[in-house]
Short mmCIF file of C-alpha atoms and ligand atoms in Angstrom, two decimals:
data_model
loop_
_atom_site.label_atom_id
_atom_site.label_comp_id
_atom_site.label_asym_id
_atom_site.label_seq_id
_atom_site.Cartn_x
_atom_site.Cartn_y
_atom_site.Cartn_z
CA MET W 77 0.00 0.05 -0.05
CA ASP W 78 1.17 3.43 -1.08
CA ILE W 79 0.65 5.81 1.78
CA SER W 80 1.27 9.44 2.14
CA VAL W 81 0.10 12.57 3.96
CA LYS W 82 -0.94 15.94 2.53
CA ILE W 83 -2.33 19.26 3.37
CA GLY W 84 -6.15 19.48 2.17
CA GLN W 85 -9.66 19.93 3.37
CA ALA W 86 -11.98 17.08 3.41
CA GLU W 87 -14.51 18.54 1.46
CA LYS W 88 -12.24 19.21 -1.65
CA GLN W 89 -11.30 15.62 -1.84
CA LYS W 90 -11.96 14.15 -5.35
CA THR W 91 -11.49 10.45 -4.25
CA PRO W 92 -13.32 7.05 -4.46
CA CYS W 93 -13.58 7.34 -0.88
CA LEU W 94 -13.18 9.85 1.94
CA VAL W 95 -13.05 8.74 5.88
CA VAL W 96 -14.03 11.06 8.44
CA GLY W 97 -15.07 10.66 12.01
CA ILE W 98 -18.07 11.40 13.92
CA TYR W 99 -18.81 11.40 17.68
CA GLU W 100 -22.09 10.06 19.74
CA LYS W 101 -25.25 12.09 19.58
CA ASN W 102 -24.87 13.30 16.09
CA LYS W 103 -21.87 15.31 16.83
CA LEU W 104 -19.55 15.95 13.60
CA SER W 105 -15.77 16.19 13.43
CA GLU W 106 -14.34 19.20 11.83
CA SER W 107 -14.18 17.08 8.29
CA ALA W 108 -17.63 15.70 8.79
CA GLU W 109 -19.07 18.99 9.42
CA ALA W 110 -17.24 20.45 6.08
CA ILE W 111 -19.07 17.36 4.20
CA ASN W 112 -22.36 18.22 5.90
CA ASN W 113 -22.37 21.88 4.54
CA LEU W 114 -21.39 21.07 1.36
CA THR W 115 -24.19 18.50 1.10
CA GLN W 116 -26.75 21.30 2.56
CA GLY W 117 -27.22 18.98 5.23
CA GLY W 118 -27.28 15.82 3.81
CA LEU W 119 -24.99 14.12 5.80
CA ARG W 120 -26.98 15.17 9.15
CA THR W 121 -29.89 13.43 7.50
CA ILE W 122 -28.31 10.37 6.86
CA ILE W 123 -26.80 10.20 10.22
CA LYS W 124 -30.11 10.63 12.13
CA GLN W 125 -31.50 7.53 10.37
CA GLY W 126 -29.62 5.89 13.13
CA ASP W 127 -27.49 3.25 11.22
CA ILE W 128 -24.45 4.49 13.22
CA ASP W 129 -24.42 6.17 16.51
CA GLY W 130 -20.92 7.36 16.71
CA LYS W 131 -19.71 4.93 19.11
CA ALA W 132 -16.03 4.35 18.71
CA GLY W 133 -14.95 1.54 16.36
CA GLN W 134 -18.42 1.98 14.36
CA THR W 135 -18.17 2.42 10.50
CA GLN W 136 -20.66 3.13 7.78
CA LEU W 137 -20.19 3.43 4.10
CA ILE W 138 -22.13 5.82 2.53
CA PRO W 139 -22.14 5.61 -1.47
CA LEU W 140 -22.98 8.63 -3.80
CA LEU W 141 -23.16 11.41 -1.79
CA PRO W 142 -24.71 14.43 -3.67
CA ASN W 143 -22.78 17.36 -4.50
CA ALA W 144 -19.52 16.06 -2.72
CA PRO W 145 -16.29 15.70 -5.00
CA CYS W 146 -15.91 12.22 -2.85
CA THR W 147 -17.81 9.08 -4.39
CA ARG W 148 -18.21 7.57 -1.29
CA LEU W 149 -17.97 8.58 2.36
CA LEU W 150 -16.89 6.30 5.23
CA LEU W 151 -18.10 7.42 8.56
CA VAL W 152 -16.13 6.08 11.94
CA GLY W 153 -17.26 6.44 15.65
CA LEU W 154 -14.98 8.17 17.62
CA GLY W 155 -16.85 8.02 20.97
CA SER W 156 -18.63 10.09 23.38
CA THR W 157 -16.30 12.86 23.91
CA LYS W 158 -14.71 15.64 21.56
CA THR W 159 -11.54 14.99 23.01
CA VAL W 160 -11.17 11.36 21.83
CA LYS W 161 -9.78 9.21 24.36
CA GLU W 162 -6.59 7.60 23.39
CA ALA W 163 -8.31 3.95 23.23
CA ASP W 164 -11.39 5.21 21.13
CA PHE W 165 -8.91 6.51 18.34
CA ARG W 166 -7.01 3.19 18.28
CA LYS W 167 -10.58 1.42 17.86
CA ALA W 168 -11.64 3.63 15.15
CA CYS W 169 -8.68 3.64 13.27
CA ASP W 170 -8.64 -0.30 13.17
CA ALA W 171 -12.35 -0.25 12.16
CA ALA W 172 -11.71 2.28 9.49
CA ALA W 173 -8.59 -0.06 8.20
CA LYS W 174 -10.88 -2.80 8.23
CA ALA W 175 -13.66 -1.05 6.30
CA LEU W 176 -11.18 -0.02 3.63
CA ALA W 177 -9.78 -3.53 3.54
CA THR W 178 -12.78 -5.32 2.86
CA GLY W 179 -14.71 -2.12 0.94
CA GLY W 180 -13.31 -2.66 -2.66
CA MET W 181 -11.99 0.95 -3.11
CA GLU W 182 -8.57 1.32 -4.72
CA SER W 183 -7.70 4.84 -3.09
CA ALA W 184 -8.96 6.59 -0.34
CA VAL W 185 -8.13 9.87 1.54
CA SER W 186 -8.52 10.12 5.39
CA PHE W 187 -9.20 12.76 7.66
CA LEU W 188 -9.66 10.89 10.72
CA SER W 189 -6.82 12.70 12.44
CA ASP W 190 -8.09 15.76 12.39
CA VAL W 191 -9.67 15.31 15.45
CA ASN W 192 -8.29 16.22 19.00
CA VAL W 193 -6.95 13.30 21.18
CA HIS W 194 -6.25 13.56 24.67
CA LYS W 195 -2.67 14.79 25.21
CA LYS W 196 -1.58 13.57 21.66
CA ASP W 197 0.35 15.38 18.66
CA VAL W 198 -0.20 14.98 15.25
CA LEU W 199 2.80 12.57 14.89
CA TRP W 200 1.03 10.22 17.42
CA LYS W 201 -2.31 10.42 15.19
CA ILE W 202 -0.77 9.74 12.10
CA LYS W 203 1.60 7.26 13.18
CA THR W 204 -1.50 5.22 14.84
CA GLU W 205 -3.72 5.64 11.93
CA ALA W 206 -0.76 4.53 9.52
CA ALA W 207 0.10 1.69 11.85
CA SER W 208 -3.58 0.52 11.65
CA MET W 209 -3.98 0.63 8.03
CA LEU W 210 -0.56 -1.10 7.17
CA ALA W 211 -1.26 -3.91 9.64
CA THR W 212 -4.24 -5.00 7.54
CA THR W 213 -2.31 -5.72 4.69
CA TYR W 214 -0.55 -8.35 6.03
CA GLN W 215 -0.71 -12.16 4.22
CA TYR W 216 1.46 -15.14 4.58
CA ASN W 217 0.90 -17.09 1.73
CA TYR W 218 4.40 -18.62 0.95
CA TYR W 219 3.29 -21.88 1.26
CA LYS W 220 -0.09 -21.77 -0.48
CA SER W 221 0.46 -23.59 -3.82
CA LYS W 222 -2.05 -21.42 -6.01
CA ASN W 223 -0.46 -17.88 -5.94
CA GLU W 224 -3.15 -16.03 -4.25
CA PRO W 225 -3.54 -12.26 -5.11
CA SER W 226 -3.40 -9.66 -2.62
CA LYS W 227 -6.85 -9.61 -0.96
CA HIS W 228 -6.33 -6.09 -0.07
CA PRO W 229 -8.05 -3.71 -2.67
CA LEU W 230 -6.70 -0.37 -1.34
CA LYS W 231 -3.67 0.32 -3.26
CA LYS W 232 -3.34 4.26 -2.19
CA LEU W 233 -4.15 6.07 1.19
CA THR W 234 -3.54 9.76 1.52
CA LEU W 235 -3.79 10.93 5.15
CA GLY W 236 -4.84 14.54 5.29
CA VAL W 237 -3.81 17.13 7.90
CA GLY W 238 -5.52 20.46 8.05
CA SER W 239 -2.60 22.83 8.17
CA ARG W 240 1.22 23.28 6.97
CA THR W 241 2.42 23.67 10.58
CA ARG W 242 1.66 20.07 11.15
CA LEU W 243 2.97 18.61 8.14
CA SER W 244 6.32 17.85 9.10
CA LEU W 245 5.45 16.33 12.42
CA ALA W 246 2.64 14.11 10.17
CA LYS W 247 5.47 13.17 7.56
CA GLU W 248 7.61 11.95 10.67
CA GLY W 249 4.86 9.82 12.10
CA LEU W 250 4.11 8.47 9.01
CA ALA W 251 8.13 7.46 8.26
CA GLN W 252 8.12 5.64 11.80
CA ALA W 253 4.90 3.76 11.18
CA ILE W 254 6.28 2.69 7.86
CA ALA W 255 9.53 1.65 9.30
CA ILE W 256 8.05 -0.27 12.17
CA ASP W 257 5.60 -1.92 9.78
CA THR W 258 8.50 -3.14 8.00
CA GLY W 259 9.99 -4.61 11.10
CA ILE W 260 6.53 -6.28 12.26
CA THR W 261 6.48 -7.88 8.98
CA LEU W 262 9.61 -9.52 9.48
CA THR W 263 8.80 -10.61 13.02
CA LYS W 264 5.49 -12.02 11.71
CA ASP W 265 6.99 -13.81 8.74
CA LEU W 266 9.54 -15.58 11.10
CA GLY W 267 7.07 -16.38 13.68
CA ASN W 268 4.84 -17.82 11.11
CA CYS W 269 7.53 -19.68 9.20
CA PRO W 270 7.12 -23.69 9.57
CA PRO W 271 9.63 -25.15 12.01
CA ASN W 272 10.92 -27.54 9.51
CA ILE W 273 12.26 -24.47 7.62
CA CYS W 274 12.53 -22.00 10.48
CA HIS W 275 15.20 -23.76 12.75
CA PRO W 276 18.30 -22.21 14.41
CA THR W 277 20.48 -22.56 11.18
CA TYR W 278 17.86 -20.70 9.31
CA LEU W 279 17.49 -17.61 11.94
CA ALA W 280 21.42 -17.30 11.40
CA GLU W 281 21.26 -17.30 7.79
CA GLN W 282 18.66 -14.64 8.07
CA ALA W 283 20.81 -12.62 10.43
CA LEU W 284 23.30 -12.74 8.21
CA GLN W 285 21.35 -11.57 5.22
CA LEU W 286 20.06 -8.70 7.37
CA GLY W 287 23.73 -7.80 8.08
CA ASN W 288 24.47 -7.81 4.18
CA ARG W 289 21.77 -5.15 3.60
CA PHE W 290 22.76 -2.47 5.98
CA ASP W 291 26.02 -0.95 6.65
CA LYS W 292 25.74 0.03 10.33
CA LEU W 293 24.46 -3.87 10.99
CA ASN W 294 27.13 -6.43 11.90
CA VAL W 295 26.31 -9.88 12.38
CA ASP W 296 28.00 -12.72 13.99
CA VAL W 297 27.12 -16.49 14.70
CA LEU W 298 28.57 -18.43 17.33
CA GLU W 299 28.47 -22.47 16.78
CA GLU W 300 28.38 -24.97 19.28
CA SER W 301 31.92 -25.59 19.57
CA ASP W 302 32.22 -21.76 20.56
CA MET W 303 29.78 -21.83 23.02
CA GLN W 304 31.29 -24.94 24.46
CA LYS W 305 34.39 -22.81 24.96
CA LEU W 306 32.49 -19.94 26.78
CA GLY W 307 30.75 -22.47 29.25
CA MET W 308 27.25 -22.29 27.86
CA GLY W 309 26.34 -25.74 29.19
CA SER W 310 22.94 -24.45 29.95
CA LEU W 311 22.10 -23.30 26.77
CA LEU W 312 23.57 -26.26 24.99
CA SER W 313 21.65 -28.64 27.17
CA VAL W 314 18.49 -27.33 25.48
CA SER W 315 19.47 -28.61 22.20
CA LYS W 316 21.18 -31.77 23.03
CA GLY W 317 18.11 -33.95 21.81
CA SER W 318 17.88 -31.89 18.46
CA GLN W 319 19.48 -32.93 14.93
CA GLN W 320 19.56 -29.23 14.69
CA PRO W 321 22.82 -27.37 16.01
CA ALA W 322 22.43 -24.12 18.45
CA LYS W 323 23.35 -21.08 17.12
CA LEU W 324 24.02 -17.76 19.30
CA ILE W 325 23.42 -14.99 16.82
CA THR W 326 24.65 -11.33 17.68
CA MET W 327 23.69 -8.43 15.39
CA GLN W 328 25.13 -5.05 16.35
CA TYR W 329 23.86 -1.98 15.03
CA THR W 330 26.14 1.02 15.54
CA GLY W 331 23.74 4.37 14.81
CA GLY W 332 25.12 6.09 17.89
CA LYS W 333 28.46 7.38 18.71
CA LYS W 334 31.06 5.36 19.78
CA PRO W 335 30.98 5.42 23.36
CA GLN W 336 27.27 5.58 23.71
CA LYS W 337 26.94 2.35 25.59
CA PRO W 338 24.37 0.14 23.52
CA VAL W 339 21.03 -1.27 24.54
CA VAL W 340 21.07 -5.22 24.33
CA LEU W 341 17.93 -6.91 23.41
CA VAL W 342 18.03 -10.70 24.20
CA GLY W 343 15.35 -12.69 21.93
CA LYS W 344 14.18 -16.06 23.21
CA GLY W 345 14.61 -18.10 19.76
CA VAL W 346 13.26 -21.66 20.67
CA THR W 347 12.54 -22.72 17.06
CA PHE W 348 10.26 -25.42 18.25
CA ASP W 349 9.40 -26.54 21.54
CA THR W 350 8.15 -29.95 22.07
CA GLY W 351 9.16 -29.69 26.22
CA GLY W 352 11.93 -32.01 25.56
CA ILE W 353 11.92 -35.27 27.58
CA SER W 354 9.02 -33.37 29.90
CA LEU W 355 6.99 -33.88 26.74
CA LYS W 356 4.16 -31.52 26.05
CA PRO W 357 0.63 -32.86 25.45
CA GLY W 358 -0.40 -32.79 21.83
CA ALA W 359 -2.87 -30.59 21.60
CA SER W 360 -1.86 -27.28 19.77
CA MET W 361 1.71 -28.52 19.92
CA ASP W 362 2.03 -26.91 16.56
CA GLU W 363 1.71 -23.45 17.99
CA MET W 364 5.40 -24.09 19.58
CA LYS W 365 6.64 -23.01 16.34
CA PHE W 366 6.06 -19.68 17.70
CA ASP W 367 8.09 -19.92 20.75
CA MET W 368 11.13 -18.12 18.71
CA CYS W 369 8.78 -14.85 18.70
CA GLY W 370 10.71 -13.08 20.99
CA ALA W 371 14.04 -13.77 18.63
CA ALA W 372 11.57 -12.73 15.59
CA SER W 373 10.88 -9.39 17.69
CA VAL W 374 14.51 -8.56 18.41
CA PHE W 375 15.06 -9.16 14.37
CA GLY W 376 11.98 -6.69 13.64
CA THR W 377 13.25 -4.21 15.86
CA LEU W 378 16.67 -4.11 14.54
CA LEU W 379 15.32 -3.86 10.99
CA ALA W 380 13.33 -1.04 11.96
CA CYS W 381 16.14 0.94 13.39
CA CYS W 382 18.12 0.41 10.37
CA GLU W 383 15.37 1.52 8.20
CA LEU W 384 15.08 4.70 10.42
CA GLY W 385 18.95 4.82 10.86
CA LEU W 386 18.12 5.95 14.35
CA PRO W 387 21.01 7.54 16.19
CA ILE W 388 21.47 4.56 18.92
CA ASN W 389 23.82 1.64 19.55
CA LEU W 390 21.61 -1.40 19.76
CA VAL W 391 22.57 -5.18 20.09
CA GLY W 392 20.24 -8.32 19.28
CA ILE W 393 21.30 -11.46 20.80
CA ILE W 394 19.65 -14.83 19.85
CA PRO W 395 20.34 -17.76 21.59
CA ALA W 396 18.72 -20.24 18.84
CA VAL W 397 17.89 -23.80 19.57
CA GLU W 398 15.25 -26.47 19.14
CA ASN W 399 13.75 -28.52 22.26
CA MET W 400 13.60 -32.00 21.25
CA PRO W 401 13.02 -35.53 23.08
CA ASP W 402 15.79 -38.09 21.93
CA GLY W 403 18.23 -40.78 23.38
CA LYS W 404 20.67 -37.85 23.62
CA ALA W 405 18.39 -35.16 25.00
CA THR W 406 18.78 -33.75 28.71
CA ARG W 407 16.76 -35.58 31.31
CA PRO W 408 14.79 -34.17 34.23
CA GLY W 409 17.46 -34.29 36.98
CA ASP W 410 20.63 -33.54 34.87
CA ILE W 411 22.50 -30.78 36.39
CA VAL W 412 24.41 -28.32 34.21
CA THR W 413 26.63 -25.51 34.62
CA THR W 414 26.02 -22.00 33.21
CA MET W 415 28.47 -19.53 31.47
CA SER W 416 28.53 -17.49 34.87
CA LYS W 417 29.54 -20.79 36.58
CA GLN W 418 26.30 -21.06 38.71
CA THR W 419 25.12 -24.98 38.37
CA VAL W 420 21.36 -25.41 37.57
CA GLU W 421 19.30 -28.83 38.26
CA ILE W 422 17.05 -29.09 35.41
CA LEU W 423 13.71 -30.60 36.91
CA ASN W 424 11.47 -29.83 33.87
CA THR W 425 13.14 -29.78 30.43
CA ASP W 426 10.27 -27.86 29.28
CA ALA W 427 11.47 -25.05 31.18
CA GLU W 428 14.16 -24.65 28.48
CA GLY W 429 13.52 -20.81 27.71
CA ARG W 430 15.49 -19.53 30.93
CA LEU W 431 18.28 -22.04 30.19
CA ILE W 432 18.92 -20.49 26.96
CA LEU W 433 18.57 -17.07 28.22
CA CYS W 434 20.56 -17.08 31.04
CA ASP W 435 23.69 -17.74 29.26
CA ALA W 436 22.81 -15.36 26.46
CA LEU W 437 22.33 -12.95 29.46
CA THR W 438 25.56 -13.53 30.96
CA TYR W 439 27.11 -13.37 27.31
CA ALA W 440 25.34 -9.71 27.08
CA GLU W 441 28.05 -8.45 29.69
CA LYS W 442 30.62 -8.39 26.92
CA PHE W 443 28.83 -5.43 25.32
CA ASP W 444 28.79 -3.20 28.33
CA PRO W 445 25.37 -2.41 28.05
CA ASP W 446 23.35 0.59 29.34
CA VAL W 447 20.22 -1.49 29.67
CA VAL W 448 19.21 -5.02 28.81
CA VAL W 449 15.91 -6.20 27.76
CA ASP W 450 15.19 -10.01 27.17
CA VAL W 451 11.94 -10.92 25.16
CA ALA W 452 10.57 -14.60 25.45
CA THR W 453 7.54 -16.68 25.03
CA LEU W 454 8.65 -17.82 28.44
CA THR W 455 5.74 -19.42 30.78
CA GLY W 456 2.14 -20.20 30.03
CA ALA W 457 1.27 -18.79 33.71
CA CYS W 458 1.82 -15.21 32.12
CA ILE W 459 -1.43 -15.90 29.98
CA VAL W 460 -3.03 -17.01 33.11
CA ALA W 461 -1.97 -13.92 34.78
CA LEU W 462 -2.63 -11.20 31.92
CA GLY W 463 -4.38 -12.97 29.29
CA LYS W 464 -3.71 -12.31 25.49
CA HIS W 465 -3.75 -8.51 25.64
CA THR W 466 -0.44 -7.58 28.19
CA SER W 467 2.90 -8.88 27.97
CA GLY W 468 4.36 -9.41 31.70
CA LEU W 469 7.21 -7.11 32.72
CA LEU W 470 9.80 -7.98 35.43
CA SER W 471 12.65 -5.50 36.06
CA ASN W 472 15.41 -4.89 38.70
CA ASP W 473 15.38 -1.38 37.71
CA ASP W 474 12.46 1.35 38.10
CA SER W 475 13.11 3.61 35.63
CA LEU W 476 13.86 1.18 32.81
CA ALA W 477 10.43 -0.62 34.06
CA ASN W 478 8.58 2.60 34.13
CA ALA W 479 10.26 3.77 30.63
CA LEU W 480 9.16 0.35 29.18
CA PHE W 481 5.60 0.76 30.70
CA ASP W 482 5.39 4.33 29.08
CA ALA W 483 6.41 3.05 25.67
CA GLY W 484 3.44 0.07 25.93
CA GLN W 485 1.05 2.43 26.80
CA ARG W 486 1.97 5.29 23.92
CA SER W 487 2.35 2.52 21.30
CA GLY W 488 -0.94 0.37 22.52
CA ASP W 489 1.52 -2.38 22.84
CA LYS W 490 0.83 -2.71 26.73
CA CYS W 491 2.99 -4.35 29.39
CA TRP W 492 2.39 -4.76 33.12
CA ARG W 493 4.95 -5.01 35.80
CA LEU W 494 4.85 -7.82 38.15
CA PRO W 495 6.90 -7.98 41.41
CA LEU W 496 10.43 -9.64 41.52
CA TRP W 497 10.57 -9.62 45.32
CA ASP W 498 13.03 -11.69 47.11
CA GLU W 499 10.40 -13.85 48.64
CA TYR W 500 9.78 -15.66 45.49
CA GLN W 501 13.53 -16.74 45.04
CA LYS W 502 13.32 -19.50 47.49
CA GLN W 503 10.60 -21.49 45.41
CA LEU W 504 14.19 -22.06 42.91
CA ASP W 505 15.82 -24.08 45.87
CA SER W 506 17.49 -27.07 44.89
CA ASN W 507 19.09 -29.77 46.84
CA PHE W 508 21.60 -30.79 44.36
CA ALA W 509 22.57 -27.72 42.28
CA ASP W 510 22.83 -23.79 42.98
CA MET W 511 19.06 -23.70 41.69
CA ALA W 512 16.15 -25.71 40.16
CA ASN W 513 15.01 -24.50 36.76
CA ILE W 514 11.39 -24.62 37.72
CA GLY W 515 9.61 -23.10 40.89
CA GLY W 516 6.28 -24.81 41.25
CA ALA W 517 3.04 -24.10 40.13
CA PRO W 518 2.43 -20.45 42.13
CA ALA W 519 3.60 -17.36 40.53
CA GLY W 520 5.36 -19.10 37.56
CA THR W 521 6.18 -16.12 35.62
CA ILE W 522 7.55 -14.48 38.49
CA THR W 523 9.86 -17.40 39.28
CA ALA W 524 11.13 -17.52 35.83
CA ALA W 525 12.19 -14.03 35.70
CA CYS W 526 13.49 -14.78 39.26
CA PHE W 527 15.70 -17.36 37.89
CA LEU W 528 16.94 -14.82 35.04
CA SER W 529 17.42 -12.12 37.47
CA ARG W 530 20.50 -14.28 38.95
CA PHE W 531 22.08 -13.79 35.42
CA THR W 532 21.41 -9.90 35.27
CA GLU W 533 23.08 -8.57 38.30
CA ASN W 534 25.44 -6.61 36.49
CA TYR W 535 23.34 -4.24 34.66
CA ARG W 536 20.06 -2.63 34.62
CA TRP W 537 17.68 -5.35 32.94
CA ALA W 538 14.16 -5.93 32.20
CA HIS W 539 12.25 -9.10 30.92
CA LEU W 540 9.13 -9.15 28.64
CA ASP W 541 7.13 -12.31 29.00
CA ILE W 542 5.42 -12.40 25.58
CA ALA W 543 3.82 -15.59 25.79
CA GLY W 544 0.20 -14.28 25.52
CA VAL W 545 0.72 -11.74 23.04
CA ALA W 546 3.02 -12.85 20.36
CA TRP W 547 0.51 -14.92 18.50
CA LEU W 548 -3.18 -15.46 18.05
CA SER W 549 -4.82 -18.90 18.09
CA GLY W 550 -7.79 -20.33 16.38
CA ASN W 551 -9.05 -19.13 12.91
CA LYS W 552 -6.56 -15.96 13.09
CA LYS W 553 -3.67 -18.19 14.16
CA GLY W 554 -0.49 -16.30 13.47
CA ALA W 555 2.36 -14.04 14.59
CA THR W 556 1.16 -10.65 16.05
CA GLY W 557 4.57 -8.95 15.46
CA ARG W 558 4.47 -7.65 19.12
CA PRO W 559 6.24 -6.29 20.95
CA VAL W 560 8.17 -4.59 18.22
CA PRO W 561 5.80 -1.46 18.52
CA LEU W 562 7.00 -1.30 22.52
CA LEU W 563 10.43 -1.78 21.74
CA MET W 564 10.55 0.99 18.80
CA ASP W 565 8.77 3.32 20.97
CA TYR W 566 11.26 2.70 23.72
CA LEU W 567 14.18 3.23 21.47
CA LEU W 568 12.51 6.32 19.74
CA GLN W 569 11.94 8.05 23.20
CA ARG W 570 15.62 7.34 24.24
CA CYS W 571 16.67 9.41 21.12
CA GLN W 572 14.78 12.54 22.12
N1 BES E 195 7.35 -21.80 25.49
C1 BES E 195 6.68 -22.45 26.87
C2 BES E 195 5.76 -21.28 27.29
C3 BES E 195 4.49 -21.14 26.72
C4 BES E 195 3.35 -22.08 26.58
C5 BES E 195 4.25 -20.06 25.73
C6 BES E 195 2.35 -21.92 26.08
C7 BES E 195 3.06 -19.74 25.50
C8 BES E 195 2.08 -20.95 25.10
C9 BES E 195 7.89 -22.87 28.04
O1 BES E 195 8.92 -23.24 27.27
C10 BES E 195 7.33 -23.74 28.72
O2 BES E 195 6.93 -24.55 28.45
N2 BES E 195 6.97 -23.16 29.78
C11 BES E 195 6.54 -23.91 30.96
C12 BES E 195 7.35 -23.83 32.23
C13 BES E 195 6.82 -24.73 33.37
C14 BES E 195 7.53 -26.40 33.17
C15 BES E 195 7.62 -24.43 34.65
C16 BES E 195 4.83 -23.56 31.00
O3 BES E 195 4.58 -22.53 30.92
O4 BES E 195 4.29 -24.75 31.16
MN1 MN E 196 8.95 -25.23 27.10
ZN1 ZN E 197 9.41 -22.79 25.70
#
């Protein structure tokens, strides 16, 4: 989809479809009012028939509006208040995007962003609207034998802004949305890729290809023998049952000045999680191909940063493994030594994410990070606690936790902090090693983070548990691209 911004007035747009907002109780936005005047009150007459009442997210497509230069009008509900609530604006954008995706028009002009949104500027409004529109164009059909043409009819979308003063901010918002969408698309593509194709070596190849595309991105891949030398006994124990060799992928983006300490992102890259010897039940096991969505989000975030040329230093570390049962696989009861020299008794081979992350987190120290954020589909317990809408956030640093929380709010890619208090640590006690890799049923998301916290004491660190948000199940099964919007918002904020 070709998407652009321009200055203009709604009533002057010659377009197959004009998009304008209305509020509840038949109140009109500025652009809707202009159309109403143009049609000598015709729009109000139509609205009064009551097919749309302005609730956020309602839409109505009106064909053939008399006297108007646009052939159709898409009305979009914005909610009850003239200062639109942030969540209502998002609903309106998503609904408009959906209506345009199914409407059949090849081009459209939208003035949705002419309204006031509580405490938001035009950059945010255009970015949010563009993100919704771009998201609807995603399709994953690489493995459909009959080449399906794009189902999305819309080829060209113009986002109108009322005045010249707002244009440069609007352009910036659009550029951010496009770059972030490019990152989200990569994240979704990697997540959706079948696990017989997307194995650790495939992820390493993808990283090397990305490195070839951008001067400022350097990629390095460690083999199992390298990891052995570094003492990564925990990471290596996870892939022992797999025919696929583990890889430790590092992508280094240097957009900032030399002395600037990097942000390090660590993404869980379990390309398939059977549970290992602690085998998972069969139902929905296919969805464990998404167990590398943390890694995929690190790919997507790096790509978006490269596209925008952000003035930051950013390192992505991806421990990539496949967790399989086998005669050579790790057993419950095995004890391994981590790169940090701490020992772990593996009581459940299905708690493998933390076993690869702990060594990657120790490895992260070598980059002298300003902060480290790991992203992982780590615990089913996180879905119990927060559902499918919200990532779990745990951190050893309040300012980092607050910054990530705020980034979630601004981007709509929300997270919520859970405590990392000492009381929980003793659930990890082991009779035979420094710690066990599971902490029992209560507070499973917290005890998983407690495990990681033992490897992150030398820097400011946060953990995002994306088990609930990284993909959708059912007939909409597929990767969501989260938490790329959250991470990008955090990184953009650091550039301010
Ligand atoms: N990848 C899973 C977590 C997961 C499960 C994410 C379901 C999304 C949906 C992880 O490796 C895992 O198996 N965790 C176990 C930990 C337990 C053994 C302590 C879990 O959550 O059951
Ligand atoms: Mn598991
Ligand atoms: Zn897993």
